[in-house]
mmCIF file with all atom_site columns, C-alpha atoms in Angstrom:
data_model
loop_
_atom_site.group_PDB
_atom_site.id
_atom_site.type_symbol
_atom_site.label_atom_id
_atom_site.label_alt_id
_atom_site.label_comp_id
_atom_site.label_asym_id
_atom_site.label_entity_id
_atom_site.label_seq_id
_atom_site.pdbx_PDB_ins_code
_atom_site.Cartn_x
_atom_site.Cartn_y
_atom_site.Cartn_z
_atom_site.occupancy
_atom_site.B_iso_or_equiv
_atom_site.pdbx_formal_charge
_atom_site.auth_seq_id
_atom_site.auth_comp_id
_atom_site.auth_asym_id
_atom_site.auth_atom_id
_atom_site.pdbx_PDB_model_num
ATOM 1   C CA . MET A 1 1   ? -2.195  -4.162  -32.082 1.00 0.00 ? 1   MET A CA 1
ATOM 2   C CA . LYS A 1 2   ? -1.385  -7.636  -30.750 1.00 0.00 ? 2   LYS A CA 1
ATOM 3   C CA . ASN A 1 3   ? 2.147   -6.470  -30.010 1.00 0.00 ? 3   ASN A CA 1
ATOM 4   C CA . LEU A 1 4   ? 0.773   -3.589  -27.953 1.00 0.00 ? 4   LEU A CA 1
ATOM 5   C CA . PHE A 1 5   ? -1.342  -5.967  -25.863 1.00 0.00 ? 5   PHE A CA 1
ATOM 6   C CA . PHE A 1 6   ? 1.674   -8.227  -25.367 1.00 0.00 ? 6   PHE A CA 1
ATOM 7   C CA . ILE A 1 7   ? 3.865   -5.337  -24.233 1.00 0.00 ? 7   ILE A CA 1
ATOM 8   C CA . ALA A 1 8   ? 1.163   -4.115  -21.844 1.00 0.00 ? 8   ALA A CA 1
ATOM 9   C CA . ALA A 1 9   ? 0.773   -7.605  -20.368 1.00 0.00 ? 9   ALA A CA 1
ATOM 10  C CA . LEU A 1 10  ? 4.545   -7.930  -20.023 1.00 0.00 ? 10  LEU A CA 1
ATOM 11  C CA . LEU A 1 11  ? 4.836   -4.597  -18.227 1.00 0.00 ? 11  LEU A CA 1
ATOM 12  C CA . PHE A 1 12  ? 1.988   -5.537  -15.885 1.00 0.00 ? 12  PHE A CA 1
ATOM 13  C CA . SER A 1 13  ? 3.639   -8.883  -15.070 1.00 0.00 ? 13  SER A CA 1
ATOM 14  C CA . THR A 1 14  ? 6.980   -7.196  -14.479 1.00 0.00 ? 14  THR A CA 1
ATOM 15  C CA . THR A 1 15  ? 5.333   -4.709  -12.117 1.00 0.00 ? 15  THR A CA 1
ATOM 16  C CA . LEU A 1 16  ? 3.912   -7.515  -9.976  1.00 0.00 ? 16  LEU A CA 1
ATOM 17  C CA . LEU A 1 17  ? 7.152   -9.489  -9.994  1.00 0.00 ? 17  LEU A CA 1
ATOM 18  C CA . ALA A 1 18  ? 8.987   -6.397  -8.775  1.00 0.00 ? 18  ALA A CA 1
ATOM 19  C CA . GLN A 1 19  ? 7.162   -6.616  -5.456  1.00 0.00 ? 19  GLN A CA 1
ATOM 20  C CA . LYS A 1 20  ? 9.496   -8.468  -3.098  1.00 0.00 ? 20  LYS A CA 1
ATOM 21  C CA . ALA A 1 21  ? 7.902   -10.521 -0.321  1.00 0.00 ? 21  ALA A CA 1
ATOM 22  C CA . LYS A 1 22  ? 10.120  -12.027 2.342   1.00 0.00 ? 22  LYS A CA 1
ATOM 23  C CA . VAL A 1 23  ? 8.246   -14.392 4.662   1.00 0.00 ? 23  VAL A CA 1
ATOM 24  C CA . THR A 1 24  ? 9.498   -13.827 8.205   1.00 0.00 ? 24  THR A CA 1
ATOM 25  C CA . LYS A 1 25  ? 7.135   -16.088 10.136  1.00 0.00 ? 25  LYS A CA 1
ATOM 26  C CA . GLY A 1 26  ? 4.990   -19.078 9.232   1.00 0.00 ? 26  GLY A CA 1
ATOM 27  C CA . ASP A 1 27  ? 4.197   -20.067 5.666   1.00 0.00 ? 27  ASP A CA 1
ATOM 28  C CA . TRP A 1 28  ? 1.687   -19.039 2.997   1.00 0.00 ? 28  TRP A CA 1
ATOM 29  C CA . GLU A 1 29  ? -0.092  -22.347 3.600   1.00 0.00 ? 29  GLU A CA 1
ATOM 30  C CA . ASN A 1 30  ? -0.996  -21.094 7.091   1.00 0.00 ? 30  ASN A CA 1
ATOM 31  C CA . LEU A 1 31  ? -3.534  -18.842 5.368   1.00 0.00 ? 31  LEU A CA 1
ATOM 32  C CA . LYS A 1 32  ? -5.243  -21.671 3.521   1.00 0.00 ? 32  LYS A CA 1
ATOM 33  C CA . GLY A 1 33  ? -8.909  -21.921 4.402   1.00 0.00 ? 33  GLY A CA 1
ATOM 34  C CA . ILE A 1 34  ? -9.206  -18.387 5.776   1.00 0.00 ? 34  ILE A CA 1
ATOM 35  C CA . THR A 1 35  ? -11.974 -16.715 3.795   1.00 0.00 ? 35  THR A CA 1
ATOM 36  C CA . GLU A 1 36  ? -12.384 -13.415 5.635   1.00 0.00 ? 36  GLU A CA 1
ATOM 37  C CA . TYR A 1 37  ? -10.018 -11.020 7.354   1.00 0.00 ? 37  TYR A CA 1
ATOM 38  C CA . ASN A 1 38  ? -10.587 -8.080  9.621   1.00 0.00 ? 38  ASN A CA 1
ATOM 39  C CA . VAL A 1 39  ? -8.048  -5.671  8.148   1.00 0.00 ? 39  VAL A CA 1
ATOM 40  C CA . VAL A 1 40  ? -6.255  -3.055  10.246  1.00 0.00 ? 40  VAL A CA 1
ATOM 41  C CA . PHE A 1 41  ? -3.758  -0.430  9.117   1.00 0.00 ? 41  PHE A CA 1
ATOM 42  C CA . ASP A 1 42  ? -0.754  0.715   11.120  1.00 0.00 ? 42  ASP A CA 1
ATOM 43  C CA . TYR A 1 43  ? 1.479   3.692   10.263  1.00 0.00 ? 43  TYR A CA 1
ATOM 44  C CA . SER A 1 44  ? 3.561   3.791   13.439  1.00 0.00 ? 44  SER A CA 1
ATOM 45  C CA . ASN A 1 45  ? 7.323   4.412   13.195  1.00 0.00 ? 45  ASN A CA 1
ATOM 46  C CA . LEU A 1 46  ? 6.876   5.432   9.577   1.00 0.00 ? 46  LEU A CA 1
ATOM 47  C CA . SER A 1 47  ? 10.059  6.343   7.726   1.00 0.00 ? 47  SER A CA 1
ATOM 48  C CA . ILE A 1 48  ? 10.340  8.810   4.834   1.00 0.00 ? 48  ILE A CA 1
ATOM 49  C CA . PRO A 1 49  ? 13.425  8.667   2.580   1.00 0.00 ? 49  PRO A CA 1
ATOM 50  C CA . LYS A 1 50  ? 15.877  11.562  3.097   1.00 0.00 ? 50  LYS A CA 1
ATOM 51  C CA . TYR A 1 51  ? 14.308  12.477  6.445   1.00 0.00 ? 51  TYR A CA 1
ATOM 52  C CA . ASP A 1 52  ? 15.131  11.331  9.970   1.00 0.00 ? 52  ASP A CA 1
ATOM 53  C CA . SER A 1 53  ? 11.458  11.060  10.885  1.00 0.00 ? 53  SER A CA 1
ATOM 54  C CA . GLU A 1 54  ? 7.919   11.602  9.658   1.00 0.00 ? 54  GLU A CA 1
ATOM 55  C CA . GLU A 1 55  ? 7.771   14.703  11.872  1.00 0.00 ? 55  GLU A CA 1
ATOM 56  C CA . GLU A 1 56  ? 10.824  16.196  10.163  1.00 0.00 ? 56  GLU A CA 1
ATOM 57  C CA . PHE A 1 57  ? 9.281   15.482  6.752   1.00 0.00 ? 57  PHE A CA 1
ATOM 58  C CA . LEU A 1 58  ? 6.036   17.230  7.700   1.00 0.00 ? 58  LEU A CA 1
ATOM 59  C CA . GLU A 1 59  ? 7.832   20.248  9.176   1.00 0.00 ? 59  GLU A CA 1
ATOM 60  C CA . ASP A 1 60  ? 9.886   20.651  6.003   1.00 0.00 ? 60  ASP A CA 1
ATOM 61  C CA . LYS A 1 61  ? 6.916   20.318  3.647   1.00 0.00 ? 61  LYS A CA 1
ATOM 62  C CA . MET A 1 62  ? 4.758   22.646  5.738   1.00 0.00 ? 62  MET A CA 1
ATOM 63  C CA . ALA A 1 63  ? 7.464   25.316  5.825   1.00 0.00 ? 63  ALA A CA 1
ATOM 64  C CA . LYS A 1 64  ? 7.983   25.160  2.057   1.00 0.00 ? 64  LYS A CA 1
ATOM 65  C CA . ARG A 1 65  ? 4.274   25.407  1.327   1.00 0.00 ? 65  ARG A CA 1
ATOM 66  C CA . ASP A 1 66  ? 3.717   28.253  3.778   1.00 0.00 ? 66  ASP A CA 1
ATOM 67  C CA . GLU A 1 67  ? 6.615   30.111  2.179   1.00 0.00 ? 67  GLU A CA 1
ATOM 68  C CA . LYS A 1 68  ? 4.847   29.945  -1.192  1.00 0.00 ? 68  LYS A CA 1
ATOM 69  C CA . GLU A 1 69  ? 1.323   30.424  0.146   1.00 0.00 ? 69  GLU A CA 1
ATOM 70  C CA . PRO A 1 70  ? 0.672   31.055  3.850   1.00 0.00 ? 70  PRO A CA 1
ATOM 71  C CA . GLY A 1 71  ? -1.742  28.575  5.443   1.00 0.00 ? 71  GLY A CA 1
ATOM 72  C CA . THR A 1 72  ? -1.207  25.766  2.945   1.00 0.00 ? 72  THR A CA 1
ATOM 73  C CA . GLY A 1 73  ? 1.287   23.997  5.204   1.00 0.00 ? 73  GLY A CA 1
ATOM 74  C CA . LYS A 1 74  ? -1.382  23.132  7.749   1.00 0.00 ? 74  LYS A CA 1
ATOM 75  C CA . LYS A 1 75  ? -3.670  21.855  4.986   1.00 0.00 ? 75  LYS A CA 1
ATOM 76  C CA . PHE A 1 76  ? -0.902  19.596  3.706   1.00 0.00 ? 76  PHE A CA 1
ATOM 77  C CA . LYS A 1 77  ? -0.370  18.105  7.153   1.00 0.00 ? 77  LYS A CA 1
ATOM 78  C CA . GLU A 1 78  ? -4.093  17.484  7.596   1.00 0.00 ? 78  GLU A CA 1
ATOM 79  C CA . SER A 1 79  ? -4.371  15.784  4.205   1.00 0.00 ? 79  SER A CA 1
ATOM 80  C CA . TRP A 1 80  ? -1.232  13.713  4.869   1.00 0.00 ? 80  TRP A CA 1
ATOM 81  C CA . PHE A 1 81  ? -3.132  11.955  7.661   1.00 0.00 ? 81  PHE A CA 1
ATOM 82  C CA . SER A 1 82  ? -6.686  12.062  6.241   1.00 0.00 ? 82  SER A CA 1
ATOM 83  C CA . ASP A 1 83  ? -5.495  10.545  2.940   1.00 0.00 ? 83  ASP A CA 1
ATOM 84  C CA . ARG A 1 84  ? -5.005  7.256   4.766   1.00 0.00 ? 84  ARG A CA 1
ATOM 85  C CA . GLU A 1 85  ? -8.703  6.640   5.305   1.00 0.00 ? 85  GLU A CA 1
ATOM 86  C CA . GLU A 1 86  ? -9.786  8.567   2.221   1.00 0.00 ? 86  GLU A CA 1
ATOM 87  C CA . TYR A 1 87  ? -7.449  7.015   -0.342  1.00 0.00 ? 87  TYR A CA 1
ATOM 88  C CA . TYR A 1 88  ? -4.921  4.387   0.781   1.00 0.00 ? 88  TYR A CA 1
ATOM 89  C CA . GLU A 1 89  ? -7.123  2.035   2.775   1.00 0.00 ? 89  GLU A CA 1
ATOM 90  C CA . PRO A 1 90  ? -10.173 2.011   0.454   1.00 0.00 ? 90  PRO A CA 1
ATOM 91  C CA . ARG A 1 91  ? -7.928  1.395   -2.590  1.00 0.00 ? 91  ARG A CA 1
ATOM 92  C CA . PHE A 1 92  ? -6.239  -1.549  -0.894  1.00 0.00 ? 92  PHE A CA 1
ATOM 93  C CA . ILE A 1 93  ? -9.536  -3.079  0.267   1.00 0.00 ? 93  ILE A CA 1
ATOM 94  C CA . GLU A 1 94  ? -11.321 -2.558  -3.064  1.00 0.00 ? 94  GLU A CA 1
ATOM 95  C CA . THR A 1 95  ? -8.439  -3.980  -5.074  1.00 0.00 ? 95  THR A CA 1
ATOM 96  C CA . PHE A 1 96  ? -7.971  -6.992  -2.795  1.00 0.00 ? 96  PHE A CA 1
ATOM 97  C CA . ASN A 1 97  ? -11.667 -7.885  -2.888  1.00 0.00 ? 97  ASN A CA 1
ATOM 98  C CA . ASP A 1 98  ? -11.949 -7.288  -6.634  1.00 0.00 ? 98  ASP A CA 1
ATOM 99  C CA . ARG A 1 99  ? -9.173  -9.802  -7.274  1.00 0.00 ? 99  ARG A CA 1
ATOM 100 C CA . TYR A 1 100 ? -11.325 -12.466 -5.615  1.00 0.00 ? 100 TYR A CA 1
ATOM 101 C CA . LYS A 1 101 ? -14.373 -11.822 -7.774  1.00 0.00 ? 101 LYS A CA 1
ATOM 102 C CA . ASP A 1 102 ? -16.157 -14.892 -6.448  1.00 0.00 ? 102 ASP A CA 1
ATOM 103 C CA . GLY A 1 103 ? -15.776 -13.580 -2.896  1.00 0.00 ? 103 GLY A CA 1
ATOM 104 C CA . ALA A 1 104 ? -13.702 -16.619 -1.909  1.00 0.00 ? 104 ALA A CA 1
ATOM 105 C CA . VAL A 1 105 ? -11.499 -14.379 0.241   1.00 0.00 ? 105 VAL A CA 1
ATOM 106 C CA . LYS A 1 106 ? -12.237 -10.856 1.415   1.00 0.00 ? 106 LYS A CA 1
ATOM 107 C CA . VAL A 1 107 ? -10.935 -8.162  3.722   1.00 0.00 ? 107 VAL A CA 1
ATOM 108 C CA . GLU A 1 108 ? -13.003 -5.611  5.605   1.00 0.00 ? 108 GLU A CA 1
ATOM 109 C CA . LYS A 1 109 ? -12.419 -3.090  8.360   1.00 0.00 ? 109 LYS A CA 1
ATOM 110 C CA . ASP A 1 110 ? -14.190 -3.773  11.662  1.00 0.00 ? 110 ASP A CA 1
ATOM 111 C CA . SER A 1 111 ? -15.624 -7.019  10.264  1.00 0.00 ? 111 SER A CA 1
ATOM 112 C CA . GLY A 1 112 ? -15.443 -9.185  13.384  1.00 0.00 ? 112 GLY A CA 1
ATOM 113 C CA . ALA A 1 113 ? -13.732 -11.915 11.339  1.00 0.00 ? 113 ALA A CA 1
ATOM 114 C CA . GLU A 1 114 ? -11.880 -14.689 13.135  1.00 0.00 ? 114 GLU A CA 1
ATOM 115 C CA . TYR A 1 115 ? -8.538  -13.569 11.692  1.00 0.00 ? 115 TYR A CA 1
ATOM 116 C CA . THR A 1 116 ? -7.000  -10.124 11.421  1.00 0.00 ? 116 THR A CA 1
ATOM 117 C CA . MET A 1 117 ? -4.720  -8.960  8.627   1.00 0.00 ? 117 MET A CA 1
ATOM 118 C CA . LYS A 1 118 ? -2.468  -6.136  9.757   1.00 0.00 ? 118 LYS A CA 1
ATOM 119 C CA . VAL A 1 119 ? -0.986  -3.874  7.099   1.00 0.00 ? 119 VAL A CA 1
ATOM 120 C CA . HIS A 1 120 ? 1.875   -2.044  8.797   1.00 0.00 ? 120 HIS A CA 1
ATOM 121 C CA . THR A 1 121 ? 3.302   0.562   6.441   1.00 0.00 ? 121 THR A CA 1
ATOM 122 C CA . THR A 1 122 ? 6.925   1.110   7.447   1.00 0.00 ? 122 THR A CA 1
ATOM 123 C CA . MET A 1 123 ? 8.054   3.431   4.626   1.00 0.00 ? 123 MET A CA 1
ATOM 124 C CA . ILE A 1 124 ? 6.360   5.870   2.273   1.00 0.00 ? 124 ILE A CA 1
ATOM 125 C CA . TYR A 1 125 ? 8.005   7.785   -0.544  1.00 0.00 ? 125 TYR A CA 1
ATOM 126 C CA . PRO A 1 126 ? 5.285   10.095  -1.908  1.00 0.00 ? 126 PRO A CA 1
ATOM 127 C CA . GLY A 1 127 ? 6.895   10.688  -5.280  1.00 0.00 ? 127 GLY A CA 1
ATOM 128 C CA . TYR A 1 128 ? 5.988   13.832  -7.217  1.00 0.00 ? 128 TYR A CA 1
ATOM 129 C CA . ASN A 1 129 ? 4.309   15.090  -10.354 1.00 0.00 ? 129 ASN A CA 1
ATOM 130 C CA . ILE A 1 130 ? 5.095   18.567  -11.656 1.00 0.00 ? 130 ILE A CA 1
ATOM 131 C CA . GLY A 1 131 ? 3.674   18.074  -15.118 1.00 0.00 ? 131 GLY A CA 1
ATOM 132 C CA . LEU A 1 132 ? 6.620   17.371  -17.382 1.00 0.00 ? 132 LEU A CA 1
ATOM 133 C CA . VAL A 1 133 ? 8.439   15.371  -14.716 1.00 0.00 ? 133 VAL A CA 1
ATOM 134 C CA . ARG A 1 134 ? 7.011   12.809  -12.320 1.00 0.00 ? 134 ARG A CA 1
ATOM 135 C CA . HIS A 1 135 ? 8.296   10.104  -9.992  1.00 0.00 ? 135 HIS A CA 1
ATOM 136 C CA . ASN A 1 136 ? 6.371   7.085   -8.751  1.00 0.00 ? 136 ASN A CA 1
ATOM 137 C CA . SER A 1 137 ? 5.386   6.647   -5.118  1.00 0.00 ? 137 SER A CA 1
ATOM 138 C CA . LYS A 1 138 ? 6.923   3.744   -3.161  1.00 0.00 ? 138 LYS A CA 1
ATOM 139 C CA . LEU A 1 139 ? 5.987   1.698   -0.114  1.00 0.00 ? 139 LEU A CA 1
ATOM 140 C CA . GLU A 1 140 ? 7.420   -0.862  2.238   1.00 0.00 ? 140 GLU A CA 1
ATOM 141 C CA . VAL A 1 141 ? 4.946   -2.915  4.268   1.00 0.00 ? 141 VAL A CA 1
ATOM 142 C CA . THR A 1 142 ? 5.027   -5.595  6.939   1.00 0.00 ? 142 THR A CA 1
ATOM 143 C CA . LEU A 1 143 ? 2.001   -7.840  6.594   1.00 0.00 ? 143 LEU A CA 1
ATOM 144 C CA . SER A 1 144 ? 0.966   -10.013 9.528   1.00 0.00 ? 144 SER A CA 1
ATOM 145 C CA . VAL A 1 145 ? -1.961  -12.312 10.251  1.00 0.00 ? 145 VAL A CA 1
ATOM 146 C CA . TYR A 1 146 ? -3.206  -13.380 13.669  1.00 0.00 ? 146 TYR A CA 1
ATOM 147 C CA . LYS A 1 147 ? -6.375  -14.490 15.399  1.00 0.00 ? 147 LYS A CA 1
ATOM 148 C CA . THR A 1 148 ? -8.476  -11.440 16.131  1.00 0.00 ? 148 THR A CA 1
ATOM 149 C CA . GLY A 1 149 ? -7.806  -10.244 19.656  1.00 0.00 ? 149 GLY A CA 1
ATOM 150 C CA . GLU A 1 150 ? -4.490  -12.129 19.844  1.00 0.00 ? 150 GLU A CA 1
ATOM 151 C CA . PRO A 1 151 ? -1.951  -9.841  18.081  1.00 0.00 ? 151 PRO A CA 1
ATOM 152 C CA . GLU A 1 152 ? 0.900   -11.519 19.965  1.00 0.00 ? 152 GLU A CA 1
ATOM 153 C CA . ASN A 1 153 ? 0.169   -14.867 18.261  1.00 0.00 ? 153 ASN A CA 1
ATOM 154 C CA . VAL A 1 154 ? 1.139   -14.131 14.668  1.00 0.00 ? 154 VAL A CA 1
ATOM 155 C CA . ILE A 1 155 ? 0.618   -17.118 12.358  1.00 0.00 ? 155 ILE A CA 1
ATOM 156 C CA . PHE A 1 156 ? 2.084   -15.441 9.277   1.00 0.00 ? 156 PHE A CA 1
ATOM 157 C CA . SER A 1 157 ? 4.249   -12.436 8.544   1.00 0.00 ? 157 SER A CA 1
ATOM 158 C CA . ALA A 1 158 ? 5.966   -11.095 5.428   1.00 0.00 ? 158 ALA A CA 1
ATOM 159 C CA . ASP A 1 159 ? 7.957   -7.975  4.597   1.00 0.00 ? 159 ASP A CA 1
ATOM 160 C CA . TYR A 1 160 ? 7.102   -6.348  1.274   1.00 0.00 ? 160 TYR A CA 1
ATOM 161 C CA . THR A 1 161 ? 9.599   -4.049  -0.425  1.00 0.00 ? 161 THR A CA 1
ATOM 162 C CA . LYS A 1 162 ? 9.870   -2.459  -3.876  1.00 0.00 ? 162 LYS A CA 1
ATOM 163 C CA . ILE A 1 163 ? 6.165   -1.605  -3.978  1.00 0.00 ? 163 ILE A CA 1
ATOM 164 C CA . GLU A 1 164 ? 5.914   1.128   -6.571  1.00 0.00 ? 164 GLU A CA 1
ATOM 165 C CA . GLY A 1 165 ? 2.859   2.992   -7.784  1.00 0.00 ? 165 GLY A CA 1
ATOM 166 C CA . GLN A 1 166 ? 2.500   3.330   -11.542 1.00 0.00 ? 166 GLN A CA 1
ATOM 167 C CA . GLY A 1 167 ? 0.499   6.541   -11.725 1.00 0.00 ? 167 GLY A CA 1
ATOM 168 C CA . ASN A 1 168 ? -3.125  7.223   -12.671 1.00 0.00 ? 168 ASN A CA 1
ATOM 169 C CA . GLY A 1 169 ? -2.807  8.034   -16.324 1.00 0.00 ? 169 GLY A CA 1
ATOM 170 C CA . GLY A 1 170 ? -0.539  10.978  -15.568 1.00 0.00 ? 170 GLY A CA 1
ATOM 171 C CA . TYR A 1 171 ? -3.181  12.807  -13.529 1.00 0.00 ? 171 TYR A CA 1
ATOM 172 C CA . ASP A 1 172 ? -1.781  11.974  -10.101 1.00 0.00 ? 172 ASP A CA 1
ATOM 173 C CA . PHE A 1 173 ? -0.812  15.497  -9.061  1.00 0.00 ? 173 PHE A CA 1
ATOM 174 C CA . ASN A 1 174 ? -2.239  14.832  -5.613  1.00 0.00 ? 174 ASN A CA 1
ATOM 175 C CA . SER A 1 175 ? 0.261   13.004  -3.363  1.00 0.00 ? 175 SER A CA 1
ATOM 176 C CA . GLY A 1 176 ? -2.562  11.040  -1.739  1.00 0.00 ? 176 GLY A CA 1
ATOM 177 C CA . GLN A 1 177 ? -3.602  9.640   -5.123  1.00 0.00 ? 177 GLN A CA 1
ATOM 178 C CA . ARG A 1 178 ? -0.003  8.734   -5.993  1.00 0.00 ? 178 ARG A CA 1
ATOM 179 C CA . ILE A 1 179 ? 0.521   6.893   -2.718  1.00 0.00 ? 179 ILE A CA 1
ATOM 180 C CA . ALA A 1 180 ? -2.879  5.186   -2.993  1.00 0.00 ? 180 ALA A CA 1
ATOM 181 C CA . ASP A 1 181 ? -1.761  3.770   -6.334  1.00 0.00 ? 181 ASP A CA 1
ATOM 182 C CA . ALA A 1 182 ? 1.100   1.977   -4.573  1.00 0.00 ? 182 ALA A CA 1
ATOM 183 C CA . TYR A 1 183 ? -1.474  0.377   -2.233  1.00 0.00 ? 183 TYR A CA 1
ATOM 184 C CA . ILE A 1 184 ? -3.330  -0.869  -5.316  1.00 0.00 ? 184 ILE A CA 1
ATOM 185 C CA . ILE A 1 185 ? -0.111  -2.455  -6.601  1.00 0.00 ? 185 ILE A CA 1
ATOM 186 C CA . PHE A 1 186 ? 0.511   -3.979  -3.164  1.00 0.00 ? 186 PHE A CA 1
ATOM 187 C CA . ALA A 1 187 ? -2.987  -5.501  -3.018  1.00 0.00 ? 187 ALA A CA 1
ATOM 188 C CA . ARG A 1 188 ? -2.518  -7.013  -6.478  1.00 0.00 ? 188 ARG A CA 1
ATOM 189 C CA . ALA A 1 189 ? 0.822   -8.539  -5.526  1.00 0.00 ? 189 ALA A CA 1
ATOM 190 C CA . LEU A 1 190 ? -0.504  -9.862  -2.207  1.00 0.00 ? 190 LEU A CA 1
ATOM 191 C CA . THR A 1 191 ? -3.537  -11.555 -3.738  1.00 0.00 ? 191 THR A CA 1
ATOM 192 C CA . LYS A 1 192 ? -1.331  -13.025 -6.454  1.00 0.00 ? 192 LYS A CA 1
ATOM 193 C CA . HIS A 1 193 ? 0.975   -14.537 -3.821  1.00 0.00 ? 193 HIS A CA 1
ATOM 194 C CA . MET A 1 194 ? -1.942  -15.786 -1.717  1.00 0.00 ? 194 MET A CA 1
ATOM 195 C CA . TYR A 1 195 ? -3.694  -17.397 -4.672  1.00 0.00 ? 195 TYR A CA 1
ATOM 196 C CA . LYS A 1 196 ? -0.499  -18.971 -6.004  1.00 0.00 ? 196 LYS A CA 1
ATOM 197 C CA . ASN A 1 197 ? 0.369   -20.531 -2.654  1.00 0.00 ? 197 ASN A CA 1
ATOM 198 C CA . ASN A 1 198 ? -3.116  -21.575 -1.553  1.00 0.00 ? 198 ASN A CA 1
ATOM 199 C CA . LYS A 1 199 ? -4.674  -23.205 -4.611  1.00 0.00 ? 199 LYS A CA 1
#
């Protein structure tokens, strides 16, 4: 039993270490002392692997779904956008805040905090789950921090790559749930980096 716990802990550690963060402006220490962030999410210029654009991806997926069952293509497109507020953003916020159980640092949408944390998702790979075969979702994110109302004055920025969702116990048949899991992994990695560099 102890070996199982050790293996689980090792896999969890490896998952977090896999998240690559390249600081592109400022330093982690610039965030020291900030206890609350107004968090905003940006999906502009989003890239999807194997497609030239997000529009091309949506057109392809809609056509394939309508071919199997007319009318389902439009539903897919609607959920592709609504999943952001329904799944991705709440999972990121909940996970981030849960990691700081004492409330020492928190993020909240429309909070009016002095500093804003911008989560700009630049790439999404939705992955898939067809029962016997599944593939994890993946993200790439540019994180930036600036004084609220002054987005041109970024005090910290980092590019995150290799963010990979790990699945929800094999029941992640919904693409929104799969992608949301990658946001959970991202929030865990981010808080780990913030805590490590701002003790």
